[in-house]
Amino acid sequence: MRRMTARPANTHQARLLRLLRDGGPNSRAQLGDRIDLSRSKLAVEVDRLLETGLVVADGLAASRGGRRSHNIRLAPQLRFLGVDIGATSVDVAVTNAELEVLGHLNHPMDVREGPVAVFDQVLIMAAKLRASGLAEGFDGAGIGVPGPVRFPEGVPVAPPIMPGWDGFPVREALSQELGCPVMVDNDVNLMAMGEQHAGVARTAGDFLCVKIGTGIGCGIVVGGEVYRGTTGSAGDIGHIQVEPDGRPCACGNRGCLEAHFSGAALARDAEDAARDGRSAELAARLEAAGNPESPAPPTWPPPRRRETRPR
């Protein structure tokens, strides 16, 4: 039986783990250059992490004068599960501790089917990834959902396009099923964290990350930290009214930003422009699509497609 994963005992250990995740193997001396700890305190914390199995020694470091020390790296056997729940599909991936994607599955799924049906599918996909040999189990999981989340509890809060999800204990339920710690957040907040970790925002402390898809959301980062607001709704910009008595929105109101500028809305406007002769380029694209007279409108959910295979 797979043993329960150890967790960092204090903020110093958590910081050391983040440094190793983001920067790869480092010597004790290199870690000491990047963290405000005395040499003796650093040695104690690194030794404690080695005892937990979260990190391992990884060969000799380059000499800086005197006796050479070992490099330290995150344990290569650690495995993490990433789950992206979208409005029309579910993506599940397994990574190592340095966040290299080892395998990925996608499955069309309407989020309006509710949390029980969606998470049944997530668990099926996670089991397939385990069965492929990529992981014996998971040491942690991150779940992104397309709506506001009360982050400390990992619970969706009145998500506009997710009927049946309000108050559902996502973190608690998935943690019990997967047997590991689970973090739950709004999907665009997680996108912002991804850009901060390995994307265009690596050197930015304050930025906005805007996602336009089936819905519209915004991840807000201030001083290097995600700003969620009291109820987790700070970035839920898709349902701000931008036009009184405007187009009807899936949330039940009218004139929302999402109703006018989501992916489906933009596709509809482009089709109208092509048909009305306001854009020769769009008309040519519509004709090239093979159905110039009456193309099928965007559907939700889309037609089912095969799952991608793990690498």
mmCIF file of C-alpha atoms in Angstrom:
data_model
loop_
_atom_site.group_PDB
_atom_site.id
_atom_site.type_symbol
_atom_site.label_atom_id
_atom_site.label_comp_id
_atom_site.label_asym_id
_atom_site.label_seq_id
_atom_site.Cartn_x
_atom_site.Cartn_y
_atom_site.Cartn_z
ATOM 1 C CA MET A 1 0.000 0.000 0.000
ATOM 2 C CA ARG A 2 1.319 3.430 -0.942
ATOM 3 C CA ARG A 3 2.296 5.464 2.098
ATOM 4 C CA MET A 4 0.805 8.887 2.737
ATOM 5 C CA THR A 5 2.942 11.679 1.349
ATOM 6 C CA ALA A 6 4.775 13.787 3.920
ATOM 7 C CA ARG A 7 4.138 17.528 3.950
ATOM 8 C CA PRO A 8 6.471 20.440 4.734
ATOM 9 C CA ALA A 9 6.546 21.125 8.455
ATOM 10 C CA ASN A 10 7.074 24.895 8.231
ATOM 11 C CA THR A 11 7.378 27.851 5.870
ATOM 12 C CA HIS A 12 11.144 27.361 5.483
ATOM 13 C CA GLN A 13 10.659 23.848 4.166
ATOM 14 C CA ALA A 14 7.849 25.001 1.867
ATOM 15 C CA ARG A 15 10.118 27.719 0.462
ATOM 16 C CA LEU A 16 12.933 25.201 -0.133
ATOM 17 C CA LEU A 17 10.520 22.898 -1.983
ATOM 18 C CA ARG A 18 9.343 25.785 -4.193
ATOM 19 C CA LEU A 19 12.942 26.696 -5.014
ATOM 20 C CA LEU A 20 13.691 23.114 -6.029
ATOM 21 C CA ARG A 21 10.468 22.890 -8.047
ATOM 22 C CA ASP A 22 11.149 26.078 -9.963
ATOM 23 C CA GLY A 23 14.925 25.856 -10.279
ATOM 24 C CA GLY A 24 15.664 22.137 -10.362
ATOM 25 C CA PRO A 25 18.520 20.502 -8.420
ATOM 26 C CA ASN A 26 20.582 22.863 -6.254
ATOM 27 C CA SER A 27 23.437 22.483 -3.817
ATOM 28 C CA ARG A 28 22.981 23.433 -0.181
ATOM 29 C CA ALA A 29 25.208 26.432 -0.811
ATOM 30 C CA GLN A 30 23.053 27.583 -3.750
ATOM 31 C CA LEU A 31 19.902 27.182 -1.679
ATOM 32 C CA GLY A 32 21.558 29.198 1.086
ATOM 33 C CA ASP A 33 22.164 32.039 -1.383
ATOM 34 C CA ARG A 34 18.429 32.242 -2.073
ATOM 35 C CA ILE A 35 16.856 31.810 1.347
ATOM 36 C CA ASP A 36 17.361 33.891 4.487
ATOM 37 C CA LEU A 37 18.550 31.180 6.867
ATOM 38 C CA SER A 38 21.764 30.585 8.758
ATOM 39 C CA ARG A 39 23.919 27.718 7.490
ATOM 40 C CA SER A 40 23.092 25.625 10.538
ATOM 41 C CA LYS A 41 19.329 26.239 10.260
ATOM 42 C CA LEU A 42 19.413 25.520 6.520
ATOM 43 C CA ALA A 43 21.246 22.238 7.179
ATOM 44 C CA VAL A 44 18.614 21.219 9.736
ATOM 45 C CA GLU A 45 15.695 21.945 7.388
ATOM 46 C CA VAL A 46 17.313 20.191 4.407
ATOM 47 C CA ASP A 47 18.100 17.123 6.551
ATOM 48 C CA ARG A 48 14.490 17.023 7.749
ATOM 49 C CA LEU A 49 13.246 17.158 4.149
ATOM 50 C CA LEU A 50 15.614 14.337 3.228
ATOM 51 C CA GLU A 51 14.144 12.272 6.078
ATOM 52 C CA THR A 52 10.599 12.814 4.779
ATOM 53 C CA GLY A 53 11.505 11.517 1.312
ATOM 54 C CA LEU A 54 10.264 14.692 -0.374
ATOM 55 C CA VAL A 55 13.820 15.457 -1.550
ATOM 56 C CA VAL A 56 16.826 13.264 -2.336
ATOM 57 C CA ALA A 57 20.566 13.721 -2.795
ATOM 58 C CA ASP A 58 21.475 13.988 -6.473
ATOM 59 C CA GLY A 59 25.207 13.752 -7.118
ATOM 60 C CA LEU A 60 28.027 16.043 -6.098
ATOM 61 C CA ALA A 61 27.703 19.794 -6.580
ATOM 62 C CA ALA A 62 30.365 21.914 -8.245
ATOM 63 C CA SER A 63 33.128 22.898 -5.856
ATOM 64 C CA ARG A 64 33.001 26.358 -4.309
ATOM 65 C CA GLY A 65 36.145 25.746 -2.309
ATOM 66 C CA GLY A 66 36.454 23.136 0.409
ATOM 67 C CA ARG A 67 34.593 19.847 0.501
ATOM 68 C CA ARG A 68 31.999 19.328 -2.238
ATOM 69 C CA SER A 69 28.407 18.850 -1.111
ATOM 70 C CA HIS A 70 25.601 16.912 -2.751
ATOM 71 C CA ASN A 71 22.994 18.504 -4.942
ATOM 72 C CA ILE A 72 19.443 18.286 -3.596
ATOM 73 C CA ARG A 73 16.424 17.658 -5.826
ATOM 74 C CA LEU A 74 12.754 16.849 -5.434
ATOM 75 C CA ALA A 75 12.116 13.124 -5.193
ATOM 76 C CA PRO A 76 11.674 11.790 -8.755
ATOM 77 C CA GLN A 77 8.924 9.346 -7.722
ATOM 78 C CA LEU A 78 6.526 12.125 -6.639
ATOM 79 C CA ARG A 79 3.414 12.388 -8.810
ATOM 80 C CA PHE A 80 0.756 15.097 -8.962
ATOM 81 C CA LEU A 81 -2.644 15.206 -10.644
ATOM 82 C CA GLY A 82 -3.900 18.287 -12.466
ATOM 83 C CA VAL A 83 -7.593 18.591 -13.326
ATOM 84 C CA ASP A 84 -9.086 21.319 -15.511
ATOM 85 C CA ILE A 85 -12.872 21.337 -15.477
ATOM 86 C CA GLY A 86 -14.157 23.472 -18.334
ATOM 87 C CA ALA A 87 -17.673 24.295 -19.434
ATOM 88 C CA THR A 88 -17.562 21.674 -22.186
ATOM 89 C CA SER A 89 -14.720 19.292 -21.349
ATOM 90 C CA VAL A 90 -12.486 17.826 -18.657
ATOM 91 C CA ASP A 91 -8.698 17.575 -18.875
ATOM 92 C CA VAL A 92 -6.677 15.413 -16.488
ATOM 93 C CA ALA A 93 -2.888 15.221 -16.424
ATOM 94 C CA VAL A 94 -0.178 13.652 -14.264
ATOM 95 C CA THR A 95 3.115 15.448 -13.615
ATOM 96 C CA ASN A 96 6.314 14.860 -11.695
ATOM 97 C CA ALA A 97 7.399 17.172 -8.884
ATOM 98 C CA GLU A 98 9.040 19.598 -11.316
ATOM 99 C CA LEU A 99 5.679 19.900 -13.140
ATOM 100 C CA GLU A 100 6.722 18.051 -16.292
ATOM 101 C CA VAL A 101 3.548 16.626 -17.864
ATOM 102 C CA LEU A 102 3.917 12.851 -18.119
ATOM 103 C CA GLY A 103 0.464 12.006 -19.439
ATOM 104 C CA HIS A 104 -2.771 13.776 -20.361
ATOM 105 C CA LEU A 105 -6.368 12.789 -21.104
ATOM 106 C CA ASN A 106 -9.260 14.880 -22.432
ATOM 107 C CA HIS A 107 -12.955 14.044 -22.375
ATOM 108 C CA PRO A 108 -15.952 16.119 -23.540
ATOM 109 C CA MET A 109 -18.240 16.830 -20.590
ATOM 110 C CA ASP A 110 -20.960 19.384 -19.918
ATOM 111 C CA VAL A 111 -20.267 20.998 -16.540
ATOM 112 C CA ARG A 112 -24.036 21.412 -16.146
ATOM 113 C CA GLU A 113 -24.307 17.645 -15.591
ATOM 114 C CA GLY A 114 -23.275 18.433 -12.019
ATOM 115 C CA PRO A 115 -20.345 17.683 -9.719
ATOM 116 C CA VAL A 116 -21.101 14.003 -9.083
ATOM 117 C CA ALA A 117 -21.146 13.107 -12.787
ATOM 118 C CA VAL A 118 -18.115 15.274 -13.562
ATOM 119 C CA PHE A 119 -15.988 13.859 -10.743
ATOM 120 C CA ASP A 120 -16.993 10.302 -11.574
ATOM 121 C CA GLN A 121 -15.446 10.984 -14.986
ATOM 122 C CA VAL A 122 -12.372 12.609 -13.412
ATOM 123 C CA LEU A 123 -11.780 9.519 -11.264
ATOM 124 C CA ILE A 124 -12.144 7.237 -14.294
ATOM 125 C CA MET A 125 -9.515 9.282 -16.136
ATOM 126 C CA ALA A 126 -7.195 9.338 -13.113
ATOM 127 C CA ALA A 127 -7.488 5.551 -12.874
ATOM 128 C CA LYS A 128 -6.536 5.234 -16.555
ATOM 129 C CA LEU A 129 -3.416 7.308 -15.967
ATOM 130 C CA ARG A 130 -2.460 5.113 -12.993
ATOM 131 C CA ALA A 131 -3.103 1.952 -15.006
ATOM 132 C CA SER A 132 -0.798 3.209 -17.762
ATOM 133 C CA GLY A 133 2.119 2.991 -15.323
ATOM 134 C CA LEU A 134 2.657 6.731 -14.964
ATOM 135 C CA ALA A 135 1.800 6.771 -11.263
ATOM 136 C CA GLU A 136 1.128 4.317 -8.458
ATOM 137 C CA GLY A 137 -0.839 7.020 -6.690
ATOM 138 C CA PHE A 138 -0.865 10.784 -6.319
ATOM 139 C CA ASP A 139 0.977 12.951 -3.818
ATOM 140 C CA GLY A 140 -1.266 15.963 -4.413
ATOM 141 C CA ALA A 141 -3.872 17.273 -6.825
ATOM 142 C CA GLY A 142 -4.919 20.661 -8.171
ATOM 143 C CA ILE A 143 -8.453 21.248 -9.484
ATOM 144 C CA GLY A 144 -9.538 24.220 -11.592
ATOM 145 C CA VAL A 145 -13.242 25.022 -12.012
ATOM 146 C CA PRO A 146 -14.912 27.671 -14.242
ATOM 147 C CA GLY A 147 -16.448 29.735 -11.470
ATOM 148 C CA PRO A 148 -15.782 31.495 -8.152
ATOM 149 C CA VAL A 149 -14.265 29.383 -5.372
ATOM 150 C CA ARG A 150 -14.071 29.977 -1.636
ATOM 151 C CA PHE A 151 -10.393 29.082 -1.609
ATOM 152 C CA PRO A 152 -9.749 28.148 2.058
ATOM 153 C CA GLU A 153 -12.479 25.469 1.919
ATOM 154 C CA GLY A 154 -12.159 24.528 -1.774
ATOM 155 C CA VAL A 155 -15.875 25.094 -2.384
ATOM 156 C CA PRO A 156 -17.531 26.709 -5.457
ATOM 157 C CA VAL A 157 -19.600 29.808 -4.626
ATOM 158 C CA ALA A 158 -22.718 30.510 -6.743
ATOM 159 C CA PRO A 159 -20.965 29.745 -10.071
ATOM 160 C CA PRO A 160 -23.130 31.302 -12.822
ATOM 161 C CA ILE A 161 -22.761 28.510 -15.428
ATOM 162 C CA MET A 162 -22.492 25.548 -13.015
ATOM 163 C CA PRO A 163 -25.945 24.555 -11.680
ATOM 164 C CA GLY A 164 -25.725 22.175 -8.747
ATOM 165 C CA TRP A 165 -22.145 23.125 -7.841
ATOM 166 C CA ASP A 166 -22.803 25.851 -5.268
ATOM 167 C CA GLY A 167 -21.331 24.745 -1.951
ATOM 168 C CA PHE A 168 -20.239 21.315 -3.210
ATOM 169 C CA PRO A 169 -17.231 20.161 -1.118
ATOM 170 C CA VAL A 170 -14.865 19.613 -4.045
ATOM 171 C CA ARG A 171 -11.651 19.567 -2.012
ATOM 172 C CA GLU A 172 -12.977 17.246 0.684
ATOM 173 C CA ALA A 173 -14.637 14.831 -1.751
ATOM 174 C CA LEU A 174 -11.658 14.540 -4.099
ATOM 175 C CA SER A 175 -9.157 14.297 -1.268
ATOM 176 C CA GLN A 176 -11.030 11.292 0.128
ATOM 177 C CA GLU A 177 -11.259 9.614 -3.274
ATOM 178 C CA LEU A 178 -7.655 10.260 -4.346
ATOM 179 C CA GLY A 179 -6.052 9.795 -0.938
ATOM 180 C CA CYS A 180 -3.926 12.938 -1.176
ATOM 181 C CA PRO A 181 -4.096 16.682 -0.430
ATOM 182 C CA VAL A 182 -6.217 18.627 -2.950
ATOM 183 C CA MET A 183 -6.216 22.320 -3.841
ATOM 184 C CA VAL A 184 -9.237 23.849 -5.613
ATOM 185 C CA ASP A 185 -9.320 27.251 -7.304
ATOM 186 C CA ASN A 186 -10.912 29.161 -10.147
ATOM 187 C CA ASP A 187 -9.447 28.013 -13.459
ATOM 188 C CA VAL A 188 -8.224 31.473 -14.503
ATOM 189 C CA ASN A 189 -6.486 32.003 -11.159
ATOM 190 C CA LEU A 190 -4.589 28.800 -11.895
ATOM 191 C CA MET A 191 -3.768 30.032 -15.399
ATOM 192 C CA ALA A 192 -2.341 33.195 -13.853
ATOM 193 C CA MET A 193 -0.229 31.105 -11.475
ATOM 194 C CA GLY A 194 1.006 29.066 -14.441
ATOM 195 C CA GLU A 195 2.057 32.207 -16.316
ATOM 196 C CA GLN A 196 3.795 33.402 -13.165
ATOM 197 C CA HIS A 197 5.612 30.087 -12.753
ATOM 198 C CA ALA A 198 6.678 29.341 -16.330
ATOM 199 C CA GLY A 199 5.070 31.812 -18.729
ATOM 200 C CA VAL A 200 5.068 35.454 -19.770
ATOM 201 C CA ALA A 201 4.564 36.784 -16.214
ATOM 202 C CA ARG A 202 7.676 35.268 -14.624
ATOM 203 C CA THR A 203 9.141 38.709 -13.937
ATOM 204 C CA ALA A 204 5.831 40.476 -13.161
ATOM 205 C CA GLY A 205 4.547 41.037 -9.649
ATOM 206 C CA ASP A 206 1.279 42.723 -10.643
ATOM 207 C CA PHE A 207 -0.717 41.587 -13.681
ATOM 208 C CA LEU A 208 -4.073 40.435 -15.032
ATOM 209 C CA CYS A 209 -4.609 37.164 -16.884
ATOM 210 C CA VAL A 210 -7.808 37.197 -18.968
ATOM 211 C CA LYS A 211 -9.303 34.033 -20.461
ATOM 212 C CA ILE A 212 -11.875 34.168 -23.255
ATOM 213 C CA GLY A 213 -13.541 30.858 -24.056
ATOM 214 C CA THR A 214 -17.035 29.541 -23.368
ATOM 215 C CA GLY A 215 -16.931 32.149 -20.600
ATOM 216 C CA ILE A 216 -14.714 35.075 -19.644
ATOM 217 C CA GLY A 217 -12.657 35.239 -16.469
ATOM 218 C CA CYS A 218 -9.723 37.143 -15.028
ATOM 219 C CA GLY A 219 -6.895 36.124 -12.728
ATOM 220 C CA ILE A 220 -5.677 39.059 -10.631
ATOM 221 C CA VAL A 221 -2.133 38.978 -9.240
ATOM 222 C CA VAL A 222 -1.036 41.745 -6.849
ATOM 223 C CA GLY A 223 2.388 41.764 -5.255
ATOM 224 C CA GLY A 224 3.063 38.284 -6.572
ATOM 225 C CA GLU A 225 -0.054 36.787 -4.913
ATOM 226 C CA VAL A 226 -3.411 35.861 -6.442
ATOM 227 C CA TYR A 227 -6.124 38.255 -5.277
ATOM 228 C CA ARG A 228 -9.411 36.377 -4.917
ATOM 229 C CA GLY A 229 -11.622 38.694 -2.896
ATOM 230 C CA THR A 230 -13.710 37.759 0.129
ATOM 231 C CA THR A 231 -15.906 35.238 -1.696
ATOM 232 C CA GLY A 232 -13.483 34.232 -4.455
ATOM 233 C CA SER A 233 -15.308 36.332 -7.051
ATOM 234 C CA ALA A 234 -12.761 39.100 -7.643
ATOM 235 C CA GLY A 235 -11.920 37.899 -11.164
ATOM 236 C CA ASP A 236 -15.433 36.896 -12.194
ATOM 237 C CA ILE A 237 -15.684 39.684 -14.772
ATOM 238 C CA GLY A 238 -17.736 37.747 -17.319
ATOM 239 C CA HIS A 239 -21.018 38.683 -15.664
ATOM 240 C CA ILE A 240 -20.455 42.394 -15.278
ATOM 241 C CA GLN A 241 -23.207 44.115 -17.241
ATOM 242 C CA VAL A 242 -21.700 46.084 -20.116
ATOM 243 C CA GLU A 243 -24.888 46.850 -22.055
ATOM 244 C CA PRO A 244 -28.256 47.438 -20.350
ATOM 245 C CA ASP A 245 -30.959 45.261 -21.947
ATOM 246 C CA GLY A 246 -28.255 43.610 -24.073
ATOM 247 C CA ARG A 247 -28.038 40.017 -25.214
ATOM 248 C CA PRO A 248 -29.351 37.307 -22.880
ATOM 249 C CA CYS A 249 -26.636 35.509 -20.914
ATOM 250 C CA ALA A 250 -26.410 31.907 -19.697
ATOM 251 C CA CYS A 251 -26.476 33.235 -16.112
ATOM 252 C CA GLY A 252 -30.047 34.513 -16.613
ATOM 253 C CA ASN A 253 -29.226 38.220 -16.853
ATOM 254 C CA ARG A 254 -28.840 40.399 -19.937
ATOM 255 C CA GLY A 255 -25.950 42.430 -21.326
ATOM 256 C CA CYS A 256 -23.133 40.575 -19.539
ATOM 257 C CA LEU A 257 -19.593 40.882 -20.887
ATOM 258 C CA GLU A 258 -19.694 37.142 -21.588
ATOM 259 C CA ALA A 259 -22.892 37.411 -23.650
ATOM 260 C CA HIS A 260 -21.210 39.888 -25.988
ATOM 261 C CA PHE A 261 -17.559 38.812 -26.071
ATOM 262 C CA SER A 262 -17.238 35.114 -25.225
ATOM 263 C CA GLY A 263 -15.917 32.720 -27.866
ATOM 264 C CA ALA A 264 -19.441 31.783 -28.976
ATOM 265 C CA ALA A 265 -20.489 35.461 -29.151
ATOM 266 C CA LEU A 266 -17.452 36.399 -31.231
ATOM 267 C CA ALA A 267 -18.075 33.442 -33.568
ATOM 268 C CA ARG A 268 -21.697 34.535 -33.986
ATOM 269 C CA ASP A 269 -20.655 38.125 -34.744
ATOM 270 C CA ALA A 270 -18.073 36.914 -37.262
ATOM 271 C CA GLU A 271 -20.666 34.749 -39.011
ATOM 272 C CA ASP A 272 -23.106 37.679 -39.164
ATOM 273 C CA ALA A 273 -20.390 39.915 -40.635
ATOM 274 C CA ALA A 274 -19.615 37.304 -43.285
ATOM 275 C CA ARG A 275 -23.248 36.850 -44.264
ATOM 276 C CA ASP A 276 -24.015 40.589 -44.314
ATOM 277 C CA GLY A 277 -21.082 41.335 -46.630
ATOM 278 C CA ARG A 278 -19.221 43.401 -44.021
ATOM 279 C CA SER A 279 -16.058 41.307 -44.282
ATOM 280 C CA ALA A 280 -14.816 39.687 -47.456
ATOM 281 C CA GLU A 281 -12.153 37.809 -45.525
ATOM 282 C CA LEU A 282 -14.675 36.280 -43.108
ATOM 283 C CA ALA A 283 -17.005 35.445 -46.009
ATOM 284 C CA ALA A 284 -14.135 33.600 -47.722
ATOM 285 C CA ARG A 285 -13.373 31.701 -44.508
ATOM 286 C CA LEU A 286 -17.043 30.772 -44.128
ATOM 287 C CA GLU A 287 -17.173 29.499 -47.692
ATOM 288 C CA ALA A 288 -13.930 27.585 -47.247
ATOM 289 C CA ALA A 289 -15.474 25.853 -44.240
ATOM 290 C CA GLY A 290 -17.641 23.982 -46.739
ATOM 291 C CA ASN A 291 -21.102 25.154 -45.670
ATOM 292 C CA PRO A 292 -21.497 28.758 -46.863
ATOM 293 C CA GLU A 293 -25.293 28.869 -46.690
ATOM 294 C CA SER A 294 -26.165 27.559 -43.270
ATOM 295 C CA PRO A 295 -23.211 26.594 -41.105
ATOM 296 C CA ALA A 296 -24.098 24.843 -37.869
ATOM 297 C CA PRO A 297 -23.954 27.168 -34.855
ATOM 298 C CA PRO A 298 -21.487 26.449 -32.054
ATOM 299 C CA THR A 299 -22.816 23.677 -29.800
ATOM 300 C CA TRP A 300 -22.530 23.146 -26.064
ATOM 301 C CA PRO A 301 -21.464 20.488 -25.353
ATOM 302 C CA PRO A 302 -19.551 19.789 -28.575
ATOM 303 C CA PRO A 303 -19.655 16.382 -30.327
ATOM 304 C CA ARG A 304 -17.773 13.693 -28.438
ATOM 305 C CA ARG A 305 -14.220 12.978 -29.488
ATOM 306 C CA ARG A 306 -11.752 10.295 -28.543
ATOM 307 C CA GLU A 307 -9.576 10.671 -25.490
ATOM 308 C CA THR A 308 -5.937 11.398 -26.131
ATOM 309 C CA ARG A 309 -3.606 8.646 -25.011
ATOM 310 C CA PRO A 310 -1.012 9.064 -22.251
ATOM 311 C CA ARG A 311 2.518 9.451 -23.470
#
